[in-house]
Structure formats: C-alpha cells, structure tokens
Amino acid sequence: MLLTLVTFLFVLSLLVLVHEGGHFLAAKKAGIRVEEFGLGYPPKIFAKKIKGTIYSLNAIPFGGFVRLLGEELEESSKFKVQSSKFSFVAKSKKARALVIVAGVTANFLLAILAFSVIYVVSGIPTKTALVKVVGVLSDSPAQQAGIKEGDVILAVDEEKIDNLEKFTNLVKEKSEQQIRMTLARAVANPCAAKVFGGGTGFSCQDGNLMLWLTPRSSPPDGQGPLGVVVSDVEMKKYPFWQMPLRGLAEGAKETFGWVKLTLTGLGTMLSDLFRHGAVPKDMAGPVGILQISGLAAQSGFWAVLQLIGILSVNLAVLNILPFPALDGGRLVFIVYEAVFRRRPKASFEQVINTAGMALLLFLITLVTINDIGRILEANNFLSRLRTLWPF
C-alpha cells in the first residue's frame, strides 16, 4: 500500500508540476510577475522569495500551483497603477493565450519524452508476419489448453495465420466452437523430436504443437474469447545513432494515439452520462488511478513511465477543453475579448468558472463512486496498462 501511495503521489505531483512549470516559464518570458510558485498546496512548510517570486514547499503533496499578478480581474484592478505592466491582464491577448496553453504544451512534451525513452530503450514497434503469444490469463481456455507465452500461432484449424486481424476474425467467427490451434514453440516443446502423435490433450505434426480449445462468447471483462494476449509486432533495434530520432518519432505517434483514445473516452462518458445517467465502467477517477499506480509500481519502472505518459496526455487534453475553470475555458474568454473587443465582466467570469468547477467536481465524484464499485467487484485493472488487445 505504501508503494502504491508513493507512486501515486509522485506521478500526480510530477504531472501537475510540469503543467504549472509551463505556465511559470511562459509567464516569465512574457514579463508577467509570478507571485508564487508552490510545490504542493498550503499550508506552507517553507518559503523563500527570490527575485520577486515566492518559492514555497507546502504540506499537501498533490502537485503544485503558480500565482500570477493580475491573474484574477479583481486583483488586477488593485495593482493597476503601480504594477500594470507586470500584470497578467495587462498583457496582449496573444501573450495571455500563450501563457494559458503553456501548461498543456508542457504536458504533451512530457508524454512525448516518456514514450520516446521507452521506445529508444525497448526498440521500435515493427509489424511482422508472425502472430505471437505475449501473455496468457489465468483460468482461461488458453491456459487450460496449455498455450504458453512465446508460442507462435501458425494456424487455426486449416487456416494459416500470418497477421493479427485474420486471427482475431477467425476466433470471433468460431465462438463456442472447438478449434485446433497449431503452434510453434521454441522452449520446452514436447513435439521437438516427434512427427506424429503426442500426449494427453495435444498432438504433434512436423515438430509443431497442436492444441484444442473453445473460444468463449461471453468472456470476463478484459480477457477476450481465449484469454490470451497476442501481437504481430516486434520491437526492432536500429543502429544506436538512429534510435533517438526514431524513438522520438514513435513517442510522438504514441502521444497522439492516446489523444485520440482520450477524446473517444470522453465522448463515451458524456454519451453514457446523458443517455443512461451513469459513467462507463472502465472510466478511472482518482481512486482508479491510485490502484493503477500501484499495479504499475509492481510491474516496474517502465510501466510507471508508460503511466506517466498516458496520464500526461489525459491531463493535457482535459485542460485544453473549452470548459469553464479549465485552461481551455480561459482561452474562450480571450476569444470573446478578441471578437467583441471588450473583456467580460469579472463577476460574470467568476460565476461561470465557479459553475464549471462545481460540475467538474460532480463528474469526479461520479467517476470515484464508479471506481470504488469496480474495486469491490475485484475487476482486473492491469489490462488498462496493456497496449496489446487480449484474445
């Protein structure tokens, strides 16, 4: 539990600090006075003022914050005479917009960096003509039949398998029908010295293993018909001088892939919320992320780094949405100002942001309740970290 909590706090703090660090650097670049840059949230433990900015360490270890001079309209009027040129609202619309989007940009860059490091070290995903077993789930038809991680799927019945799509389609077509899978096994192959025959539950042909199993029509969540994780992708290593650029390109591709998945998930959540009055079961909130952090920590450094990349994308996408109280909502007010050539009243902006925050808290509460219910049902969260589809 301690490892889970430490990992959760580390990941969350890193994401928020990177986000706020983006605002901080952009504000400094624009000549806006940064009143305070805080690690954690008050009450303060330690604070030191350096060149007009208070750098504070706070007791609540959840991320951090940046407080800019004149960020709130009421505050800007207070300092209008003596500090207007250092105030957030005194800057041009372009400068203010850049400060606002800097946090989201920082999160996108963090995600690209995290994914790029993973690919530089592990290799670049490259499609092959082999469908390989990379995981077998407990108490599944695949495990019961004797399929093992590392097996290469050569055929289903009489159909030769040379790509993942063909395999998945065949398995779906033969739901609740017994199938024969022909496998190549490199390690501990009982058929290594045999041409025909076999043992209990399997047969051999040309040194390959043949097993029989039945795809399920209604498998448990996250397991798929066979309970086996397969892939037709291998991690290819290029010469070391090529890996940084190739890894960066793949990291950027992975980041934008998660942007698409995040937007799709948000669309599904809103659709289910309005149509059924409930959030999707696989939508994770704070409690869900806490549990996922623990699973990632148990899996090791690379799983934690992958989680950082995924959550950084999520934070960036959510923050840039044109919703009150978010960075995207603040951009909407700047667009309003550009179109109508006047700023909205401070009271109006405050009411809108307060209402937006209340709605966000309501949604977070719903998702948290969903998290707790899912935990009580003991669902498997580890599959959320997998990038391979289970079958």
Tab-separated table of C-alpha atoms in Angstrom:
chain	number	residue	atom	x	y	z
A	1	MET	CA	0.000	0.000	0.000
A	2	LEU	CA	2.875	2.365	0.796
A	3	LEU	CA	4.440	1.739	-2.621
A	4	THR	CA	1.075	2.429	-4.270
A	5	LEU	CA	0.623	5.703	-2.383
A	6	VAL	CA	4.189	6.887	-3.029
A	7	THR	CA	3.918	6.101	-6.748
A	8	PHE	CA	0.534	7.823	-6.998
A	9	LEU	CA	1.797	10.971	-5.256
A	10	PHE	CA	4.978	11.022	-7.332
A	11	VAL	CA	3.149	10.641	-10.658
A	12	LEU	CA	0.427	13.153	-9.783
A	13	SER	CA	2.911	15.698	-8.430
A	14	LEU	CA	5.136	15.358	-11.483
A	15	LEU	CA	2.227	15.895	-13.882
A	16	VAL	CA	0.910	18.969	-12.073
A	17	LEU	CA	4.365	20.461	-11.536
A	18	VAL	CA	5.233	20.081	-15.216
A	19	HIS	CA	1.901	21.689	-16.117
A	20	GLU	CA	2.370	24.605	-13.730
A	21	GLY	CA	6.031	24.848	-14.729
A	22	GLY	CA	4.872	25.507	-18.285
A	23	HIS	CA	2.712	28.398	-17.073
A	24	PHE	CA	5.610	29.656	-14.932
A	25	LEU	CA	8.182	29.746	-17.743
A	26	ALA	CA	5.754	31.299	-20.228
A	27	ALA	CA	4.739	33.980	-17.710
A	28	LYS	CA	8.391	34.832	-17.010
A	29	LYS	CA	9.056	35.026	-20.759
A	30	ALA	CA	6.077	37.375	-21.218
A	31	GLY	CA	7.242	39.676	-18.428
A	32	ILE	CA	4.412	38.766	-16.060
A	33	ARG	CA	5.240	38.839	-12.377
A	34	VAL	CA	4.979	35.382	-10.820
A	35	GLU	CA	3.861	35.988	-7.251
A	36	GLU	CA	4.394	32.404	-6.109
A	37	PHE	CA	5.461	29.015	-7.415
A	38	GLY	CA	4.390	26.337	-4.967
A	39	LEU	CA	5.302	22.678	-4.597
A	40	GLY	CA	2.224	21.041	-3.066
A	41	TYR	CA	-0.666	23.033	-1.610
A	42	PRO	CA	-0.853	25.155	1.588
A	43	PRO	CA	-0.361	25.275	4.495
A	44	LYS	CA	3.228	26.288	3.846
A	45	ILE	CA	6.158	24.372	5.298
A	46	PHE	CA	8.898	26.540	3.849
A	47	ALA	CA	9.035	29.626	1.597
A	48	LYS	CA	11.801	31.782	0.142
A	49	LYS	CA	11.472	34.884	-2.025
A	50	ILE	CA	13.892	35.098	-4.951
A	51	LYS	CA	13.787	37.979	-7.455
A	52	GLY	CA	10.208	38.862	-6.592
A	53	THR	CA	8.838	35.306	-6.684
A	54	ILE	CA	8.000	33.237	-3.607
A	55	TYR	CA	9.100	29.599	-3.954
A	56	SER	CA	7.200	27.530	-1.411
A	57	LEU	CA	7.100	23.966	-0.138
A	58	ASN	CA	3.620	23.078	1.111
A	59	ALA	CA	2.101	20.405	3.317
A	60	ILE	CA	-0.424	18.828	0.927
A	61	PRO	CA	1.669	16.790	-1.551
A	62	PHE	CA	-0.583	16.966	-4.606
A	63	GLY	CA	1.217	18.721	-7.442
A	64	GLY	CA	1.737	22.463	-7.252
A	65	PHE	CA	0.497	25.874	-8.367
A	66	VAL	CA	1.533	29.182	-9.933
A	67	ARG	CA	0.056	32.501	-8.778
A	68	LEU	CA	0.412	35.321	-11.301
A	69	LEU	CA	-0.009	39.027	-10.639
A	70	GLY	CA	-3.353	40.142	-12.026
A	71	GLU	CA	-4.498	36.650	-12.955
A	72	GLU	CA	-7.841	37.467	-11.340
A	73	LEU	CA	-9.535	40.600	-12.609
A	74	GLU	CA	-10.247	41.895	-9.115
A	75	GLU	CA	-6.581	41.584	-8.253
A	76	SER	CA	-5.514	43.387	-11.407
A	77	SER	CA	-7.525	46.495	-10.514
A	78	LYS	CA	-5.796	46.639	-7.134
A	79	PHE	CA	-2.373	46.881	-8.734
A	80	LYS	CA	-3.443	48.730	-11.869
A	81	VAL	CA	-1.425	51.898	-11.243
A	82	GLN	CA	1.816	50.641	-9.754
A	83	SER	CA	2.200	47.244	-11.437
A	84	SER	CA	0.089	47.198	-14.588
A	85	LYS	CA	2.920	46.339	-16.975
A	86	PHE	CA	3.767	43.207	-14.927
A	87	SER	CA	0.146	42.095	-14.622
A	88	PHE	CA	-1.344	39.133	-16.470
A	89	VAL	CA	-4.392	41.071	-17.671
A	90	ALA	CA	-2.232	43.991	-18.844
A	91	LYS	CA	-0.548	41.815	-21.457
A	92	SER	CA	-1.736	41.326	-25.022
A	93	LYS	CA	-4.298	38.671	-25.865
A	94	LYS	CA	-1.597	36.668	-27.660
A	95	ALA	CA	0.732	36.763	-24.639
A	96	ARG	CA	-2.038	35.692	-22.262
A	97	ALA	CA	-3.111	32.887	-24.591
A	98	LEU	CA	0.470	31.604	-24.802
A	99	VAL	CA	0.757	31.568	-21.008
A	100	ILE	CA	-2.508	29.615	-20.759
A	101	VAL	CA	-1.588	26.957	-23.346
A	102	ALA	CA	1.954	26.586	-21.981
A	103	GLY	CA	0.789	24.185	-19.265
A	104	VAL	CA	-0.911	21.878	-21.753
A	105	THR	CA	2.103	22.098	-24.062
A	106	ALA	CA	4.395	21.069	-21.202
A	107	ASN	CA	2.231	18.002	-20.519
A	108	PHE	CA	2.301	16.983	-24.177
A	109	LEU	CA	6.092	17.330	-24.209
A	110	LEU	CA	6.358	15.220	-21.046
A	111	ALA	CA	4.232	12.496	-22.660
A	112	ILE	CA	6.348	12.518	-25.824
A	113	LEU	CA	9.509	12.329	-23.713
A	114	ALA	CA	8.200	9.429	-21.605
A	115	PHE	CA	7.082	7.370	-24.606
A	116	SER	CA	10.245	8.232	-26.561
A	117	VAL	CA	12.510	6.972	-23.768
A	118	ILE	CA	10.555	3.704	-23.687
A	119	TYR	CA	10.952	3.191	-27.444
A	120	VAL	CA	14.622	4.212	-27.536
A	121	VAL	CA	15.390	1.547	-24.924
A	122	SER	CA	12.963	-1.218	-25.939
A	123	GLY	CA	13.009	-0.758	-29.718
A	124	ILE	CA	10.675	0.470	-32.441
A	125	PRO	CA	7.383	-1.444	-32.973
A	126	THR	CA	7.611	-3.215	-36.336
A	127	LYS	CA	4.862	-5.310	-37.902
A	128	THR	CA	5.756	-8.918	-38.764
A	129	ALA	CA	4.041	-11.887	-40.404
A	130	LEU	CA	4.075	-13.808	-37.104
A	131	VAL	CA	1.298	-13.724	-34.507
A	132	LYS	CA	2.959	-14.326	-31.159
A	133	VAL	CA	1.506	-15.044	-27.712
A	134	VAL	CA	2.769	-12.397	-25.272
A	135	GLY	CA	0.516	-13.213	-22.325
A	136	VAL	CA	-1.827	-15.933	-21.048
A	137	LEU	CA	-4.525	-15.092	-18.496
A	138	SER	CA	-5.321	-17.329	-15.531
A	139	ASP	CA	-8.241	-19.772	-15.720
A	140	SER	CA	-8.759	-19.036	-19.413
A	141	PRO	CA	-9.305	-21.508	-22.281
A	142	ALA	CA	-5.775	-20.707	-23.480
A	143	GLN	CA	-4.206	-21.593	-20.120
A	144	GLN	CA	-6.302	-24.735	-19.738
A	145	ALA	CA	-5.312	-25.900	-23.227
A	146	GLY	CA	-1.611	-25.411	-22.454
A	147	ILE	CA	-0.787	-22.332	-24.542
A	148	LYS	CA	2.320	-20.548	-23.231
A	149	GLU	CA	3.853	-17.115	-23.583
A	150	GLY	CA	6.235	-17.088	-26.545
A	151	ASP	CA	4.209	-19.516	-28.683
A	152	VAL	CA	3.803	-18.508	-32.338
A	153	ILE	CA	0.327	-19.175	-33.777
A	154	LEU	CA	0.743	-20.849	-37.167
A	155	ALA	CA	-2.830	-21.906	-37.944
A	156	VAL	CA	-6.410	-22.087	-36.677
A	157	ASP	CA	-7.954	-25.302	-37.982
A	158	GLU	CA	-6.859	-25.333	-41.641
A	159	GLU	CA	-6.404	-21.563	-41.950
A	160	LYS	CA	-2.815	-20.324	-41.971
A	161	ILE	CA	-2.276	-17.304	-39.692
A	162	ASP	CA	0.007	-14.540	-40.977
A	163	ASN	CA	-1.499	-11.428	-39.396
A	164	LEU	CA	-3.325	-10.406	-36.236
A	165	GLU	CA	-6.549	-9.323	-37.934
A	166	LYS	CA	-7.037	-12.712	-39.580
A	167	PHE	CA	-6.516	-14.498	-36.253
A	168	THR	CA	-8.971	-12.319	-34.320
A	169	ASN	CA	-11.633	-12.618	-37.021
A	170	LEU	CA	-11.332	-16.407	-37.096
A	171	VAL	CA	-11.600	-16.654	-33.313
A	172	LYS	CA	-14.735	-14.478	-33.307
A	173	GLU	CA	-16.324	-16.496	-36.122
A	174	LYS	CA	-15.776	-19.751	-34.234
A	175	SER	CA	-17.202	-18.612	-30.905
A	176	GLU	CA	-18.351	-21.584	-28.770
A	177	GLN	CA	-16.909	-23.993	-31.377
A	178	GLN	CA	-13.871	-26.141	-30.679
A	179	ILE	CA	-10.861	-25.066	-32.728
A	180	ARG	CA	-7.446	-26.595	-33.354
A	181	MET	CA	-4.511	-24.236	-32.966
A	182	THR	CA	-1.145	-25.116	-34.462
A	183	LEU	CA	1.737	-23.527	-32.563
A	184	ALA	CA	5.493	-23.233	-32.925
A	185	ARG	CA	7.216	-23.418	-29.544
A	186	ALA	CA	10.926	-22.711	-29.165
A	187	VAL	CA	11.384	-23.639	-25.493
A	188	ALA	CA	10.278	-26.889	-23.790
A	189	ASN	CA	8.469	-28.076	-26.906
A	190	PRO	CA	7.053	-31.586	-26.298
A	191	CYS	CA	6.954	-32.079	-30.072
A	192	ALA	CA	10.603	-31.246	-30.714
A	193	ALA	CA	11.544	-34.839	-31.583
A	194	LYS	CA	8.201	-36.012	-32.983
A	195	VAL	CA	6.498	-36.009	-36.357
A	196	PHE	CA	3.138	-37.546	-35.464
A	197	GLY	CA	1.434	-38.466	-32.237
A	198	GLY	CA	1.643	-36.568	-28.995
A	199	GLY	CA	0.454	-36.710	-25.421
A	200	THR	CA	-2.673	-36.065	-23.433
A	201	GLY	CA	-4.556	-33.062	-24.821
A	202	PHE	CA	-2.171	-32.308	-27.684
A	203	SER	CA	-0.775	-33.698	-30.911
A	204	CYS	CA	2.355	-33.041	-32.928
A	205	GLN	CA	2.977	-32.501	-36.610
A	206	ASP	CA	6.285	-31.567	-38.206
A	207	GLY	CA	7.607	-30.548	-34.809
A	208	ASN	CA	4.711	-28.156	-34.199
A	209	LEU	CA	2.248	-28.397	-31.328
A	210	MET	CA	-1.497	-28.789	-31.935
A	211	LEU	CA	-3.941	-27.898	-29.148
A	212	TRP	CA	-7.741	-27.860	-28.942
A	213	LEU	CA	-9.783	-25.167	-27.195
A	214	THR	CA	-13.128	-23.361	-27.415
A	215	PRO	CA	-13.455	-19.545	-27.715
A	216	ARG	CA	-15.931	-18.057	-25.245
A	217	SER	CA	-18.835	-15.922	-26.441
A	218	SER	CA	-19.126	-14.014	-23.126
A	219	PRO	CA	-15.667	-13.853	-21.514
A	220	PRO	CA	-14.906	-11.900	-18.315
A	221	ASP	CA	-14.065	-8.218	-18.784
A	222	GLY	CA	-10.610	-7.682	-20.252
A	223	GLN	CA	-9.962	-11.332	-21.167
A	224	GLY	CA	-11.263	-11.901	-24.676
A	225	PRO	CA	-12.614	-15.185	-26.099
A	226	LEU	CA	-9.418	-17.189	-25.475
A	227	GLY	CA	-7.815	-15.309	-22.589
A	228	VAL	CA	-4.575	-14.831	-24.485
A	229	VAL	CA	-2.716	-11.618	-25.363
A	230	VAL	CA	-1.276	-11.714	-28.871
A	231	SER	CA	0.741	-9.412	-31.099
A	232	ASP	CA	2.126	-9.335	-34.631
A	233	VAL	CA	4.553	-6.575	-33.686
A	234	GLU	CA	8.156	-6.972	-32.569
A	235	MET	CA	10.410	-4.346	-31.022
A	236	LYS	CA	13.163	-3.737	-33.566
A	237	LYS	CA	16.523	-2.214	-32.639
A	238	TYR	CA	18.255	0.067	-35.148
A	239	PRO	CA	21.869	1.367	-35.035
A	240	PHE	CA	22.328	3.380	-31.841
A	241	TRP	CA	22.725	6.697	-33.677
A	242	GLN	CA	19.284	6.224	-35.270
A	243	MET	CA	17.414	5.270	-32.112
A	244	PRO	CA	16.947	8.765	-30.573
A	245	LEU	CA	15.179	10.204	-33.643
A	246	ARG	CA	13.237	7.006	-34.323
A	247	GLY	CA	12.241	6.831	-30.662
A	248	LEU	CA	11.147	10.472	-30.704
A	249	ALA	CA	9.010	9.924	-33.799
A	250	GLU	CA	7.405	6.834	-32.263
A	251	GLY	CA	6.903	8.676	-28.956
A	252	ALA	CA	5.073	11.500	-30.733
A	253	LYS	CA	2.954	8.955	-32.625
A	254	GLU	CA	2.073	7.191	-29.373
A	255	THR	CA	1.169	10.505	-27.733
A	256	PHE	CA	-1.275	11.491	-30.457
A	257	GLY	CA	-2.706	7.986	-30.419
A	258	TRP	CA	-3.547	8.491	-26.744
A	259	VAL	CA	-5.040	11.909	-27.570
A	260	LYS	CA	-7.487	10.138	-29.876
A	261	LEU	CA	-8.266	7.479	-27.264
A	262	THR	CA	-8.797	10.135	-24.575
A	263	LEU	CA	-11.216	12.111	-26.742
A	264	THR	CA	-13.073	8.915	-27.635
A	265	GLY	CA	-13.319	8.022	-23.947
A	266	LEU	CA	-14.652	11.472	-23.088
A	267	GLY	CA	-17.253	11.185	-25.824
A	268	THR	CA	-18.333	7.792	-24.497
A	269	MET	CA	-18.505	9.125	-20.938
A	270	LEU	CA	-20.698	12.081	-21.910
A	271	SER	CA	-22.911	9.873	-24.072
A	272	ASP	CA	-23.436	7.345	-21.268
A	273	LEU	CA	-23.966	10.126	-18.745
A	274	PHE	CA	-26.726	11.802	-20.741
A	275	ARG	CA	-28.332	8.635	-22.109
A	276	HIS	CA	-28.050	6.299	-19.118
A	277	GLY	CA	-27.241	8.605	-16.203
A	278	ALA	CA	-24.000	6.735	-15.463
A	279	VAL	CA	-20.328	6.855	-16.420
A	280	PRO	CA	-18.703	3.927	-18.297
A	281	LYS	CA	-17.407	1.140	-16.059
A	282	ASP	CA	-13.872	1.375	-17.457
A	283	MET	CA	-13.545	5.124	-16.759
A	284	ALA	CA	-10.971	5.689	-13.996
A	285	GLY	CA	-11.024	8.563	-11.500
A	286	PRO	CA	-8.693	9.387	-8.586
A	287	VAL	CA	-9.276	6.076	-6.785
A	288	GLY	CA	-8.851	4.121	-10.005
A	289	ILE	CA	-5.627	5.965	-10.829
A	290	LEU	CA	-4.382	5.210	-7.310
A	291	GLN	CA	-4.891	1.498	-7.871
A	292	ILE	CA	-3.397	1.602	-11.374
A	293	SER	CA	-0.348	3.390	-9.931
A	294	GLY	CA	0.163	0.502	-7.526
A	295	LEU	CA	-0.070	-2.061	-10.319
A	296	ALA	CA	2.377	-0.045	-12.413
A	297	ALA	CA	4.800	0.199	-9.485
A	298	GLN	CA	4.681	-3.573	-9.031
A	299	SER	CA	5.371	-4.042	-12.750
A	300	GLY	CA	8.474	-1.848	-12.617
A	301	PHE	CA	9.972	1.415	-13.839
A	302	TRP	CA	8.861	1.121	-17.464
A	303	ALA	CA	5.217	0.595	-16.527
A	304	VAL	CA	5.366	3.703	-14.306
A	305	LEU	CA	6.943	5.679	-17.157
A	306	GLN	CA	4.193	4.487	-19.504
A	307	LEU	CA	1.583	5.532	-16.946
A	308	ILE	CA	3.184	8.994	-16.700
A	309	GLY	CA	2.912	9.363	-20.471
A	310	ILE	CA	-0.716	8.239	-20.589
A	311	LEU	CA	-1.857	10.431	-17.688
A	312	SER	CA	0.090	13.423	-19.004
A	313	VAL	CA	-1.839	13.172	-22.274
A	314	ASN	CA	-5.099	12.866	-20.338
A	315	LEU	CA	-4.312	15.957	-18.259
A	316	ALA	CA	-3.370	17.959	-21.355
A	317	VAL	CA	-6.497	17.004	-23.304
A	318	LEU	CA	-8.823	17.660	-20.363
A	319	ASN	CA	-7.262	21.043	-19.630
A	320	ILE	CA	-7.494	22.344	-23.182
A	321	LEU	CA	-11.216	21.571	-23.483
A	322	PRO	CA	-13.308	24.772	-23.790
A	323	PHE	CA	-14.909	24.231	-20.401
A	324	PRO	CA	-15.191	26.793	-17.565
A	325	ALA	CA	-12.462	26.590	-14.884
A	326	LEU	CA	-10.081	24.806	-17.283
A	327	ASP	CA	-7.329	26.354	-19.403
A	328	GLY	CA	-9.494	25.894	-22.475
A	329	GLY	CA	-12.303	27.809	-20.777
A	330	ARG	CA	-9.947	30.705	-20.083
A	331	LEU	CA	-8.999	30.723	-23.758
A	332	VAL	CA	-12.684	31.077	-24.617
A	333	PHE	CA	-12.808	34.342	-22.658
A	334	ILE	CA	-9.798	35.630	-24.608
A	335	VAL	CA	-11.528	34.714	-27.884
A	336	TYR	CA	-14.647	36.539	-26.630
A	337	GLU	CA	-12.486	39.580	-25.908
A	338	ALA	CA	-10.959	39.439	-29.400
A	339	VAL	CA	-14.348	39.140	-31.118
A	340	PHE	CA	-16.294	41.737	-29.106
A	341	ARG	CA	-13.283	43.974	-28.340
A	342	ARG	CA	-14.102	44.097	-24.654
A	343	ARG	CA	-13.495	41.882	-21.665
A	344	PRO	CA	-16.359	40.088	-19.963
A	345	LYS	CA	-17.311	41.406	-16.546
A	346	ALA	CA	-15.274	39.969	-13.703
A	347	SER	CA	-18.414	38.869	-11.868
A	348	PHE	CA	-19.689	37.004	-14.943
A	349	GLU	CA	-16.373	35.216	-15.463
A	350	GLN	CA	-16.244	34.258	-11.791
A	351	VAL	CA	-19.781	32.820	-11.837
A	352	ILE	CA	-19.070	30.798	-14.987
A	353	ASN	CA	-15.813	29.406	-13.594
A	354	THR	CA	-17.431	28.547	-10.261
A	355	ALA	CA	-20.258	26.709	-12.021
A	356	GLY	CA	-17.748	24.877	-14.200
A	357	MET	CA	-15.713	23.809	-11.189
A	358	ALA	CA	-18.847	22.555	-9.437
A	359	LEU	CA	-19.757	20.451	-12.467
A	360	LEU	CA	-16.221	19.073	-12.681
A	361	LEU	CA	-16.321	18.075	-9.015
A	362	PHE	CA	-19.676	16.389	-9.630
A	363	LEU	CA	-18.221	14.357	-12.520
A	364	ILE	CA	-15.149	13.444	-10.458
A	365	THR	CA	-17.457	12.256	-7.678
A	366	LEU	CA	-19.413	10.058	-10.108
A	367	VAL	CA	-16.241	8.528	-11.511
A	368	THR	CA	-14.868	7.967	-7.993
A	369	ILE	CA	-18.040	6.133	-6.984
A	370	ASN	CA	-17.622	4.083	-10.152
A	371	ASP	CA	-14.005	3.339	-9.156
A	372	ILE	CA	-14.992	2.099	-5.718
A	373	GLY	CA	-17.733	-0.111	-7.136
A	374	ARG	CA	-15.325	-1.620	-9.625
A	375	ILE	CA	-12.753	-2.318	-6.920
A	376	LEU	CA	-15.368	-4.057	-4.821
A	377	GLU	CA	-16.158	-6.239	-7.826
A	378	ALA	CA	-12.430	-7.073	-7.982
A	379	ASN	CA	-12.031	-6.319	-11.678
A	380	ASN	CA	-8.584	-6.604	-13.265
A	381	PHE	CA	-7.078	-3.124	-13.710
A	382	LEU	CA	-3.735	-4.314	-15.085
A	383	SER	CA	-5.236	-4.644	-18.566
A	384	ARG	CA	-5.568	-0.828	-18.682
A	385	LEU	CA	-1.792	-0.594	-18.992
A	386	ARG	CA	-1.575	-3.088	-21.853
A	387	THR	CA	-1.209	-1.774	-25.386
A	388	LEU	CA	-1.982	-5.204	-26.871
A	389	TRP	CA	-5.523	-6.442	-27.369
A	390	PRO	CA	-6.446	-9.624	-25.455
A	391	PHE	CA	-7.959	-12.603	-27.266
